[in-house]
PDB file of N, CA and C in Angstrom:
ATOM      1  N   MET P1259       4.748  -1.491 -11.773  1.00 45.00           N
ATOM      2  CA  MET P1259       5.137  -1.231 -10.397  1.00 45.00           C
ATOM      3  C   MET P1259       6.388  -2.020 -10.057  1.00 45.00           C
ATOM      4  N   ARG P1260       7.154  -1.486  -9.147  1.00 49.00           N
ATOM      5  CA  ARG P1260       8.363  -2.157  -8.709  1.00 49.00           C
ATOM      6  C   ARG P1260       8.146  -2.740  -7.324  1.00 49.00           C
ATOM      7  N   TYR P1261       8.647  -3.942  -7.109  1.00 50.00           N
ATOM      8  CA  TYR P1261       8.518  -4.595  -5.810  1.00 50.00           C
ATOM      9  C   TYR P1261       9.900  -4.906  -5.265  1.00 50.00           C
ATOM     10  N   GLN P1262      10.049  -4.768  -3.971  1.00 54.00           N
ATOM     11  CA  GLN P1262      11.329  -5.060  -3.343  1.00 54.00           C
ATOM     12  C   GLN P1262      11.077  -5.921  -2.115  1.00 54.00           C
ATOM     13  N   CYS P1263      11.884  -6.935  -1.950  1.00 54.00           N
ATOM     14  CA  CYS P1263      11.748  -7.827  -0.812  1.00 54.00           C
ATOM     15  C   CYS P1263      12.444  -7.215   0.393  1.00 54.00           C
ATOM     16  N   ASP P1264      11.781  -7.204   1.522  1.00 55.00           N
ATOM     17  CA  ASP P1264      12.361  -6.694   2.758  1.00 55.00           C
ATOM     18  C   ASP P1264      12.428  -7.858   3.729  1.00 55.00           C
ATOM     19  N   SER P1265      13.643  -8.305   4.032  1.00 55.00           N
ATOM     20  CA  SER P1265      13.807  -9.489   4.875  1.00 55.00           C
ATOM     21  C   SER P1265      13.369  -9.255   6.310  1.00 55.00           C
ATOM     22  N   THR P1266      13.162  -7.986   6.707  1.00 61.00           N
ATOM     23  CA  THR P1266      12.722  -7.695   8.074  1.00 61.00           C
ATOM     24  C   THR P1266      11.212  -7.616   8.182  1.00 61.00           C
ATOM     25  N   MET P1267      10.508  -7.715   7.054  1.00 59.00           N
ATOM     26  CA  MET P1267       9.061  -7.586   7.062  1.00 59.00           C
ATOM     27  C   MET P1267       8.422  -8.831   7.667  1.00 59.00           C
ATOM     28  N   LYS P1268       7.477  -8.621   8.547  1.00 61.00           N
ATOM     29  CA  LYS P1268       6.758  -9.716   9.191  1.00 61.00           C
ATOM     30  C   LYS P1268       5.724 -10.276   8.212  1.00 61.00           C
ATOM     31  N   VAL P1269       5.625 -11.568   8.131  1.00 61.00           N
ATOM     32  CA  VAL P1269       4.671 -12.217   7.237  1.00 61.00           C
ATOM     33  C   VAL P1269       3.557 -12.811   8.079  1.00 61.00           C
ATOM     34  N   TYR P1270       2.320 -12.467   7.723  1.00 57.00           N
ATOM     35  CA  TYR P1270       1.157 -13.005   8.417  1.00 57.00           C
ATOM     36  C   TYR P1270       0.606 -14.174   7.619  1.00 57.00           C
ATOM     37  N   THR P1271       0.372 -15.263   8.282  1.00 55.00           N
ATOM     38  CA  THR P1271      -0.167 -16.434   7.596  1.00 55.00           C
ATOM     39  C   THR P1271      -1.571 -16.776   8.069  1.00 55.00           C
ATOM     40  N   HIS P1272      -2.128 -15.935   8.941  1.00 55.00           N
ATOM     41  CA  HIS P1272      -3.478 -16.176   9.427  1.00 55.00           C
ATOM     42  C   HIS P1272      -4.166 -14.837   9.684  1.00 55.00           C
ATOM     43  N   PHE P1273      -5.467 -14.883   9.758  1.00 59.00           N
ATOM     44  CA  PHE P1273      -6.249 -13.679  10.022  1.00 59.00           C
ATOM     45  C   PHE P1273      -6.552 -13.587  11.508  1.00 59.00           C
ATOM     46  N   GLY P1274      -6.944 -12.397  11.932  1.00 61.00           N
ATOM     47  CA  GLY P1274      -7.268 -12.199  13.338  1.00 61.00           C
ATOM     48  C   GLY P1274      -6.056 -11.703  14.090  1.00 61.00           C
ATOM     49  N   GLY P1275      -6.120 -11.809  15.390  1.00 67.00           N
ATOM     50  CA  GLY P1275      -4.987 -11.358  16.192  1.00 67.00           C
ATOM     51  C   GLY P1275      -4.956  -9.846  16.282  1.00 67.00           C
ATOM     52  N   ASP P1276      -3.798  -9.278  16.069  1.00 85.00           N
ATOM     53  CA  ASP P1276      -3.596  -7.844  16.214  1.00 85.00           C
ATOM     54  C   ASP P1276      -3.946  -7.116  14.914  1.00 85.00           C
ATOM     55  N   ASP P1277      -5.244  -6.854  14.711  1.00 91.00           N
ATOM     56  CA  ASP P1277      -5.694  -6.208  13.481  1.00 91.00           C
ATOM     57  C   ASP P1277      -5.113  -4.808  13.328  1.00 91.00           C
ATOM     58  N   GLU P1278      -5.015  -4.058  14.409  1.00 91.00           N
ATOM     59  CA  GLU P1278      -4.484  -2.695  14.323  1.00 91.00           C
ATOM     60  C   GLU P1278      -3.011  -2.718  13.940  1.00 91.00           C
ATOM     61  N   GLY P1279      -2.268  -3.662  14.476  1.00 92.00           N
ATOM     62  CA  GLY P1279      -0.858  -3.803  14.112  1.00 92.00           C
ATOM     63  C   GLY P1279      -0.694  -4.165  12.652  1.00 92.00           C
ATOM     64  N   ARG P1280      -1.541  -5.060  12.180  1.00 93.00           N
ATOM     65  CA  ARG P1280      -1.505  -5.467  10.770  1.00 93.00           C
ATOM     66  C   ARG P1280      -1.855  -4.287   9.873  1.00 93.00           C
ATOM     67  N   ARG P1281      -2.853  -3.505  10.279  1.00 94.00           N
ATOM     68  CA  ARG P1281      -3.257  -2.333   9.513  1.00 94.00           C
ATOM     69  C   ARG P1281      -2.103  -1.341   9.413  1.00 94.00           C
ATOM     70  N   ASP P1282      -1.438  -1.079  10.531  1.00 95.00           N
ATOM     71  CA  ASP P1282      -0.291  -0.163  10.545  1.00 95.00           C
ATOM     72  C   ASP P1282       0.823  -0.671   9.636  1.00 95.00           C
ATOM     73  N   GLU P1283       1.076  -1.967   9.677  1.00 95.00           N
ATOM     74  CA  GLU P1283       2.118  -2.550   8.828  1.00 95.00           C
ATOM     75  C   GLU P1283       1.778  -2.391   7.348  1.00 95.00           C
ATOM     76  N   LEU P1284       0.532  -2.637   7.006  1.00 96.00           N
ATOM     77  CA  LEU P1284       0.115  -2.490   5.614  1.00 96.00           C
ATOM     78  C   LEU P1284       0.242  -1.046   5.146  1.00 96.00           C
ATOM     79  N   ILE P1285      -0.138  -0.099   5.990  1.00 96.00           N
ATOM     80  CA  ILE P1285      -0.007   1.318   5.640  1.00 96.00           C
ATOM     81  C   ILE P1285       1.451   1.679   5.410  1.00 96.00           C
ATOM     82  N   ARG P1286       2.341   1.240   6.305  1.00 97.00           N
ATOM     83  CA  ARG P1286       3.773   1.520   6.143  1.00 97.00           C
ATOM     84  C   ARG P1286       4.308   0.920   4.849  1.00 97.00           C
ATOM     85  N   THR P1287       3.900  -0.309   4.538  1.00 97.00           N
ATOM     86  CA  THR P1287       4.356  -0.975   3.320  1.00 97.00           C
ATOM     87  C   THR P1287       3.869  -0.236   2.080  1.00 97.00           C
ATOM     88  N   ILE P1288       2.615   0.175   2.096  1.00 96.00           N
ATOM     89  CA  ILE P1288       2.051   0.915   0.953  1.00 96.00           C
ATOM     90  C   ILE P1288       2.749   2.265   0.803  1.00 96.00           C
ATOM     91  N   GLU P1289       2.940   2.994   1.912  1.00 97.00           N
ATOM     92  CA  GLU P1289       3.635   4.282   1.856  1.00 97.00           C
ATOM     93  C   GLU P1289       5.042   4.111   1.289  1.00 97.00           C
ATOM     94  N   HIS P1290       5.747   3.104   1.764  1.00 97.00           N
ATOM     95  CA  HIS P1290       7.114   2.843   1.325  1.00 97.00           C
ATOM     96  C   HIS P1290       7.144   2.562  -0.180  1.00 97.00           C
ATOM     97  N   SER P1291       6.190   1.816  -0.670  1.00 97.00           N
ATOM     98  CA  SER P1291       6.131   1.474  -2.092  1.00 97.00           C
ATOM     99  C   SER P1291       5.752   2.678  -2.940  1.00 97.00           C
ATOM    100  N   VAL P1292       4.782   3.461  -2.475  1.00 97.00           N
ATOM    101  CA  VAL P1292       4.301   4.612  -3.235  1.00 97.00           C
ATOM    102  C   VAL P1292       5.389   5.677  -3.375  1.00 97.00           C
ATOM    103  N   GLU P1293       6.229   5.815  -2.365  1.00 97.00           N
ATOM    104  CA  GLU P1293       7.310   6.801  -2.422  1.00 97.00           C
ATOM    105  C   GLU P1293       8.270   6.544  -3.577  1.00 97.00           C
ATOM    106  N   ARG P1294       8.337   5.337  -4.062  1.00 97.00           N
ATOM    107  CA  ARG P1294       9.275   4.979  -5.124  1.00 97.00           C
ATOM    108  C   ARG P1294       8.678   5.083  -6.533  1.00 97.00           C
ATOM    109  N   LEU P1295       7.385   5.375  -6.636  1.00 98.00           N
ATOM    110  CA  LEU P1295       6.731   5.441  -7.937  1.00 98.00           C
ATOM    111  C   LEU P1295       7.102   6.714  -8.682  1.00 98.00           C
ATOM    112  N   SER P1296       7.141   6.611 -10.003  1.00 98.00           N
ATOM    113  CA  SER P1296       7.356   7.793 -10.842  1.00 98.00           C
ATOM    114  C   SER P1296       6.058   8.605 -10.886  1.00 98.00           C
ATOM    115  N   LEU P1297       6.141   9.807 -11.426  1.00 98.00           N
ATOM    116  CA  LEU P1297       4.946  10.643 -11.541  1.00 98.00           C
ATOM    117  C   LEU P1297       3.876   9.950 -12.376  1.00 98.00           C
ATOM    118  N   ALA P1298       4.269   9.343 -13.476  1.00 98.00           N
ATOM    119  CA  ALA P1298       3.303   8.650 -14.336  1.00 98.00           C
ATOM    120  C   ALA P1298       2.634   7.492 -13.591  1.00 98.00           C
ATOM    121  N   GLU P1299       3.416   6.748 -12.819  1.00 98.00           N
ATOM    122  CA  GLU P1299       2.856   5.638 -12.046  1.00 98.00           C
ATOM    123  C   GLU P1299       1.922   6.142 -10.952  1.00 98.00           C
ATOM    124  N   LEU P1300       2.289   7.259 -10.307  1.00 97.00           N
ATOM    125  CA  LEU P1300       1.416   7.843  -9.281  1.00 97.00           C
ATOM    126  C   LEU P1300       0.096   8.306  -9.879  1.00 97.00           C
ATOM    127  N   GLU P1301       0.170   8.944 -11.052  1.00 97.00           N
ATOM    128  CA  GLU P1301      -1.059   9.398 -11.700  1.00 97.00           C
ATOM    129  C   GLU P1301      -1.943   8.214 -12.077  1.00 97.00           C
ATOM    130  N   ALA P1302      -1.357   7.153 -12.596  1.00 97.00           N
ATOM    131  CA  ALA P1302      -2.132   5.963 -12.952  1.00 97.00           C
ATOM    132  C   ALA P1302      -2.784   5.355 -11.712  1.00 97.00           C
ATOM    133  N   LEU P1303      -2.024   5.273 -10.630  1.00 97.00           N
ATOM    134  CA  LEU P1303      -2.571   4.743  -9.381  1.00 97.00           C
ATOM    135  C   LEU P1303      -3.699   5.628  -8.866  1.00 97.00           C
ATOM    136  N   TYR P1304      -3.489   6.935  -8.894  1.00 96.00           N
ATOM    137  CA  TYR P1304      -4.502   7.883  -8.437  1.00 96.00           C
ATOM    138  C   TYR P1304      -5.809   7.713  -9.218  1.00 96.00           C
ATOM    139  N   TYR P1305      -5.711   7.695 -10.547  1.00 95.00           N
ATOM    140  CA  TYR P1305      -6.925   7.582 -11.357  1.00 95.00           C
ATOM    141  C   TYR P1305      -7.600   6.227 -11.166  1.00 95.00           C
ATOM    142  N   ASP P1306      -6.830   5.179 -10.945  1.00 96.00           N
ATOM    143  CA  ASP P1306      -7.404   3.870 -10.667  1.00 96.00           C
ATOM    144  C   ASP P1306      -8.173   3.889  -9.350  1.00 96.00           C
ATOM    145  N   LEU P1307      -7.603   4.518  -8.325  1.00 95.00           N
ATOM    146  CA  LEU P1307      -8.266   4.596  -7.022  1.00 95.00           C
ATOM    147  C   LEU P1307      -9.511   5.476  -7.078  1.00 95.00           C
ATOM    148  N   VAL P1308      -9.456   6.551  -7.860  1.00 95.00           N
ATOM    149  CA  VAL P1308     -10.644   7.405  -8.040  1.00 95.00           C
ATOM    150  C   VAL P1308     -11.731   6.613  -8.756  1.00 95.00           C
ATOM    151  N   ALA P1309     -11.350   5.877  -9.812  1.00 95.00           N
ATOM    152  CA  ALA P1309     -12.329   5.112 -10.585  1.00 95.00           C
ATOM    153  C   ALA P1309     -13.004   4.038  -9.729  1.00 95.00           C
ATOM    154  N   LYS P1310     -12.263   3.499  -8.756  1.00 96.00           N
ATOM    155  CA  LYS P1310     -12.816   2.469  -7.877  1.00 96.00           C
ATOM    156  C   LYS P1310     -13.480   3.074  -6.636  1.00 96.00           C
ATOM    157  N   ASP P1311     -13.539   4.399  -6.595  1.00 95.00           N
ATOM    158  CA  ASP P1311     -14.188   5.151  -5.516  1.00 95.00           C
ATOM    159  C   ASP P1311     -13.491   4.994  -4.158  1.00 95.00           C
ATOM    160  N   TYR P1312     -12.194   4.664  -4.177  1.00 94.00           N
ATOM    161  CA  TYR P1312     -11.424   4.652  -2.933  1.00 94.00           C
ATOM    162  C   TYR P1312     -11.013   6.067  -2.552  1.00 94.00           C
ATOM    163  N   ILE P1313     -10.892   6.922  -3.582  1.00 91.00           N
ATOM    164  CA  ILE P1313     -10.589   8.340  -3.368  1.00 91.00           C
ATOM    165  C   ILE P1313     -11.747   9.114  -3.991  1.00 91.00           C
ATOM    166  N   ARG P1314     -12.288  10.026  -3.233  1.00 85.00           N
ATOM    167  CA  ARG P1314     -13.384  10.855  -3.744  1.00 85.00           C
ATOM    168  C   ARG P1314     -12.881  12.269  -3.946  1.00 85.00           C
ATOM    169  N   LYS P1315     -13.113  12.783  -5.130  1.00 72.00           N
ATOM    170  CA  LYS P1315     -12.672  14.146  -5.476  1.00 72.00           C
ATOM    171  C   LYS P1315     -13.463  15.163  -4.692  1.00 72.00           C
TER     172      LYS P1315
END
């Protein structure tokens, strides 16, 4: 997987607070990262998520 640093990304150092905001941020970060994956990387991620039962066929 490829990682890229985004200097505008907010860093959370504690739990609690605005959970919905944190959830939205995590979704955006994951979407942004997944868009850059190759087909082979997407397939590997997909099968890993299916195997861990995060995605149900």
